[in-house]
Coordinates of C-alpha atoms in Angstrom, one line a residue:
M116 CA -12.1 6.7 -15.5
A117 CA -11.7 4.7 -12.3
D118 CA -15.0 3.6 -10.6
L119 CA -14.9 4.9 -7.0
G120 CA -17.7 2.5 -6.0
V121 CA -15.8 -0.5 -7.3
I122 CA -12.6 0.5 -5.6
L123 CA -14.3 1.1 -2.2
G124 CA -16.0 -2.3 -2.5
D125 CA -12.7 -4.0 -3.1
L126 CA -11.1 -2.0 -0.3
D127 CA -13.8 -3.2 2.1
A128 CA -13.2 -6.8 0.9
E129 CA -9.5 -6.5 1.5
T130 CA -9.9 -5.1 5.0
R131 CA -12.3 -7.9 5.8
T132 CA -9.8 -10.5 4.7
I133 CA -7.3 -9.2 7.2
D134 CA -9.9 -8.6 9.9
D135 CA -11.0 -12.3 9.6
V136 CA -7.4 -13.3 10.3
V137 CA -6.7 -11.1 13.3
A138 CA -10.1 -10.9 14.9
D139 CA -9.7 -14.0 17.1
L140 CA -6.0 -14.0 17.5
P141 CA -4.7 -14.5 21.1
A142 CA -2.7 -11.6 22.5
A143 CA 0.6 -13.6 22.0
D144 CA 0.0 -13.5 18.3
W145 CA -0.7 -9.8 18.2
A146 CA 2.7 -9.4 19.7
R147 CA 4.4 -11.6 17.1
A148 CA 7.1 -9.9 15.0
T149 CA 6.4 -9.2 11.4
P150 CA 9.0 -8.8 8.6
A151 CA 9.0 -5.0 9.2
A152 CA 11.8 -4.3 11.6
G153 CA 10.4 -3.5 15.1
W154 CA 6.8 -3.9 14.1
T155 CA 4.5 -6.6 15.5
V156 CA 1.1 -7.7 14.2
A157 CA -0.4 -5.0 16.6
H158 CA 1.8 -2.4 15.0
Q159 CA 0.5 -3.3 11.5
I160 CA -3.2 -3.0 12.4
A161 CA -2.6 0.1 14.6
H162 CA -0.8 1.7 11.6
L163 CA -3.8 0.9 9.3
A164 CA -6.1 2.5 11.8
W165 CA -3.8 5.5 12.2
T166 CA -3.5 6.1 8.5
D167 CA -7.3 5.7 8.0
R168 CA -7.8 8.4 10.6
K169 CA -5.4 10.7 8.8
A170 CA -7.1 10.0 5.4
L171 CA -10.4 10.7 7.0
I172 CA -9.2 14.2 8.0
A173 CA -8.0 14.8 4.5
A174 CA -11.2 13.7 2.9
A175 CA -13.8 15.1 5.3
H176 CA -12.0 18.1 6.8
P177 CA -9.3 19.3 4.3
E178 CA -9.3 22.6 6.0
N179 CA -7.5 20.9 8.9
W180 CA -4.9 19.2 6.7
P181 CA -2.2 21.9 7.1
A182 CA -2.1 21.2 10.8
E183 CA -1.4 17.5 10.1
V184 CA 1.5 18.5 7.8
E185 CA 2.8 20.6 10.6
E186 CA 2.7 17.6 13.0
L187 CA 4.7 15.6 10.4
L188 CA 7.3 18.3 10.0
K189 CA 7.8 18.6 13.8
A190 CA 8.0 14.8 14.3
G191 CA 10.3 14.1 11.4
E192 CA 11.2 10.6 10.2
T193 CA 9.7 8.9 13.3
Y194 CA 6.2 10.3 12.6
V195 CA 4.7 7.1 11.1
D196 CA 6.6 4.7 13.5
D197 CA 5.5 6.7 16.5
G198 CA 1.8 6.5 15.5
A199 CA 2.1 2.7 15.1
A200 CA 3.9 2.3 18.4
A201 CA 1.3 4.3 20.3
G202 CA -1.5 2.3 18.9
A203 CA 0.2 -1.0 19.5
E204 CA 0.4 -0.3 23.2
R205 CA -3.4 -0.5 23.4
P206 CA -5.4 -3.8 24.0
P207 CA -5.8 -5.7 20.7
R208 CA -9.6 -5.4 20.9
E209 CA -9.4 -1.6 21.1
V210 CA -7.1 -1.5 18.1
L211 CA -9.3 -3.7 16.1
E212 CA -12.5 -1.7 16.9
D213 CA -10.7 1.6 16.2
W214 CA -9.6 0.2 12.8
R215 CA -13.2 -1.0 12.0
A216 CA -14.7 2.4 12.9
G217 CA -12.1 4.4 11.1
R218 CA -12.2 2.5 7.8
S219 CA -16.0 2.7 7.7
A220 CA -16.0 6.4 8.3
L221 CA -13.3 6.9 5.6
A222 CA -15.3 4.9 3.0
E223 CA -18.3 7.2 3.6
A224 CA -16.1 10.3 3.4
L225 CA -14.5 9.3 0.2
A226 CA -17.8 8.4 -1.4
A227 CA -19.0 12.0 -0.5
V228 CA -16.1 13.8 -2.1
P229 CA -17.5 16.0 -4.9
A230 CA -16.5 14.8 -8.4
G231 CA -13.3 16.6 -9.6
Q232 CA -12.2 17.6 -6.1
K233 CA -8.7 16.6 -5.0
V234 CA -8.0 15.2 -1.5
P235 CA -4.8 16.6 0.1
W236 CA -2.1 14.1 1.3
Y237 CA 1.5 13.9 2.3
G238 CA 2.4 13.7 -1.3
P239 CA 0.5 15.3 -4.2
P240 CA -3.3 15.8 -3.8
M241 CA -5.3 12.9 -5.1
S242 CA -8.8 12.2 -6.4
A243 CA -11.1 10.2 -4.1
A244 CA -10.6 7.2 -6.4
S245 CA -6.8 7.5 -6.2
M246 CA -7.0 7.9 -2.4
A247 CA -9.2 4.8 -2.1
T248 CA -6.7 2.9 -4.3
A249 CA -3.8 4.0 -2.2
R250 CA -5.6 2.8 0.9
L251 CA -6.3 -0.6 -0.8
M252 CA -2.6 -0.8 -1.7
E253 CA -1.4 -0.1 1.8
T254 CA -4.0 -2.3 3.4
W255 CA -2.9 -5.2 1.2
A256 CA 0.7 -4.5 1.8
H257 CA 0.5 -4.4 5.6
G258 CA -1.9 -7.4 5.5
Q259 CA 1.0 -9.2 3.8
D260 CA 3.2 -8.5 6.7
V261 CA 0.5 -10.0 9.0
F262 CA 0.1 -13.1 6.9
D263 CA 3.9 -13.5 6.8
A264 CA 4.2 -13.2 10.5
L265 CA 1.6 -15.8 11.1
G266 CA 3.0 -18.2 8.5
L267 CA -0.2 -18.0 6.4
V268 CA -0.6 -17.9 2.6
R269 CA -3.0 -15.5 1.1
E270 CA -4.7 -16.4 -2.2
P271 CA -4.3 -13.6 -4.8
T272 CA -7.5 -12.1 -6.1
A273 CA -8.6 -9.8 -8.9
R274 CA -8.3 -6.9 -6.4
L275 CA -4.6 -6.9 -7.2
W276 CA -5.4 -5.1 -10.5
H277 CA -5.8 -1.9 -8.6
I278 CA -2.5 -2.3 -6.9
A279 CA -0.7 -3.3 -10.1
R280 CA -2.1 -0.2 -11.9
F281 CA -1.1 2.0 -9.0
G282 CA 2.4 0.5 -9.1
T283 CA 2.9 1.4 -12.7
R284 CA 1.4 4.9 -12.2
T285 CA 3.8 5.6 -9.4
R286 CA 6.9 4.7 -11.4
D287 CA 8.2 8.3 -11.7
F288 CA 7.4 9.0 -8.0
A289 CA 9.8 6.2 -7.0
Y290 CA 12.6 7.9 -9.0
K291 CA 11.9 11.3 -7.5
V292 CA 12.0 10.1 -3.9
H293 CA 15.5 8.6 -4.7
S294 CA 16.5 12.0 -6.2
L295 CA 16.8 10.4 -9.7
A296 CA 15.4 11.6 -13.0
P297 CA 12.6 9.4 -14.3
P298 CA 13.1 7.8 -17.7
A299 CA 11.7 9.8 -20.6
E300 CA 10.1 6.7 -22.2
E301 CA 7.3 4.6 -20.8
F302 CA 7.7 0.9 -20.0
R303 CA 5.4 -1.9 -21.0
V304 CA 4.2 -4.1 -18.1
E305 CA 2.6 -7.5 -18.8
L306 CA 1.4 -9.4 -15.7
G307 CA -0.2 -12.8 -15.3
A308 CA -3.5 -12.3 -13.4
P309 CA -4.8 -14.7 -10.8
D310 CA -7.5 -15.9 -13.2
G311 CA -4.9 -16.8 -15.9
T312 CA -5.5 -13.8 -18.1
T313 CA -2.9 -11.1 -18.7
W314 CA -3.0 -7.5 -17.4
T315 CA -1.1 -5.0 -19.5
F316 CA 0.0 -1.4 -18.8
G317 CA 2.0 1.0 -21.0
P318 CA 2.5 1.2 -24.8
E319 CA 2.6 -2.1 -26.6
D320 CA 5.6 -0.9 -28.7
A321 CA 7.7 0.2 -25.7
E322 CA 11.4 -0.6 -26.1
Q323 CA 11.6 -1.9 -22.5
K324 CA 9.3 -4.3 -20.8
L325 CA 8.5 -6.1 -17.5
T326 CA 6.9 -9.5 -17.4
G327 CA 5.9 -11.8 -14.5
S328 CA 3.0 -12.5 -12.2
A329 CA 0.7 -9.7 -10.9
L330 CA 1.2 -11.0 -7.4
D331 CA 5.0 -10.7 -7.5
F332 CA 4.8 -7.3 -9.1
C333 CA 2.5 -6.0 -6.3
L334 CA 4.8 -7.5 -3.7
V335 CA 7.8 -5.7 -5.3
V336 CA 6.1 -2.2 -5.7
T337 CA 4.9 -2.4 -2.1
Q338 CA 8.4 -3.6 -1.1
R339 CA 7.2 -6.8 0.5
R340 CA 9.5 -8.9 -1.6
H341 CA 12.9 -8.4 -3.1
P342 CA 12.8 -8.7 -6.9
A343 CA 15.3 -11.5 -6.7
D344 CA 12.7 -13.6 -4.8
T345 CA 10.1 -13.2 -7.6
D346 CA 9.3 -14.4 -11.1
L347 CA 9.6 -10.9 -12.5
V348 CA 11.8 -10.5 -15.6
A349 CA 13.2 -7.1 -16.7
H350 CA 13.7 -6.6 -20.4
G351 CA 15.9 -3.6 -20.4
A352 CA 18.4 -1.8 -18.1
G353 CA 15.8 0.8 -17.2
V354 CA 13.2 -1.6 -16.1
E355 CA 15.9 -3.5 -14.1
E356 CA 16.8 -0.2 -12.3
W357 CA 13.1 0.5 -11.6
L358 CA 12.6 -2.8 -9.9
T359 CA 15.3 -1.9 -7.4
I360 CA 13.6 1.4 -6.3
A361 CA 9.9 0.7 -7.1
Q362 CA 7.7 2.2 -4.4
A363 CA 3.9 2.7 -4.5
F364 CA 3.6 4.2 -1.1
A365 CA 4.1 7.8 0.0
G366 CA 7.0 8.9 2.1
P367 CA 10.8 8.4 2.0
P368 CA 12.4 5.4 0.4
G369 CA 11.6 2.2 2.3
E370 CA 14.1 -0.5 3.3
G371 CA 12.2 -3.2 1.6
R372 CA 13.1 -6.8 2.0
K373 CA 16.5 -8.6 1.6
P374 CA 17.2 -11.0 -1.3
G375 CA 16.6 -14.6 -0.2
Q376 CA 14.4 -13.5 2.7
F377 CA 11.4 -15.2 1.1
A378 CA 13.1 -17.4 -1.4

């Protein structure tokens, strides 16, 4: 069973890593374009703050969640972009303080979710541990956009394990959002961890397998790198197809990144 306390601790560490990068940035750098089309650094941080606020409603006030879903249905495909754009119009210091307050409140709310209780979300309801993992995944992914925009290299850490595990567990979801039938058989995933060890997921005797670095796998399942720009190797046609649609985040299929964009 996933340890919620450990995940929340790693989520806090991940947010602090990004916070340290943007805290003292001049306004010109907050306005810098990121690899996500139309999104600046300000959009990325505003989006994290916006999503934390939504997650806080789901965790602390689930009775209000149906109203959030209604908002989504009314806004349609621009719902997420509109939230990021509205936040990005505010002064950077306000955006940063909003993010700090929201993520702190969310951590407290998730820690208080009774054992066994599910938290509603835009996709299937999740446990508090899964919600915390999803927030870690998205924080890391949008943080990558910030690092890329600023030309910085982020050192991989053991926190990637949560994202790698989440990436394997959302395999079938990726097929479903593309209106495809998930493969009946499980895949084996063997990843080189930052400390030199190997993380494994799936049955050892699986007919199809994926190998490569944990960092590149996490970049692909969060659609921050095209598989062609990574060291991932697909052993089987099914795994090769999965890499082209892998998506660990909720919502419609993302555009991802182009091959050669980060070669």
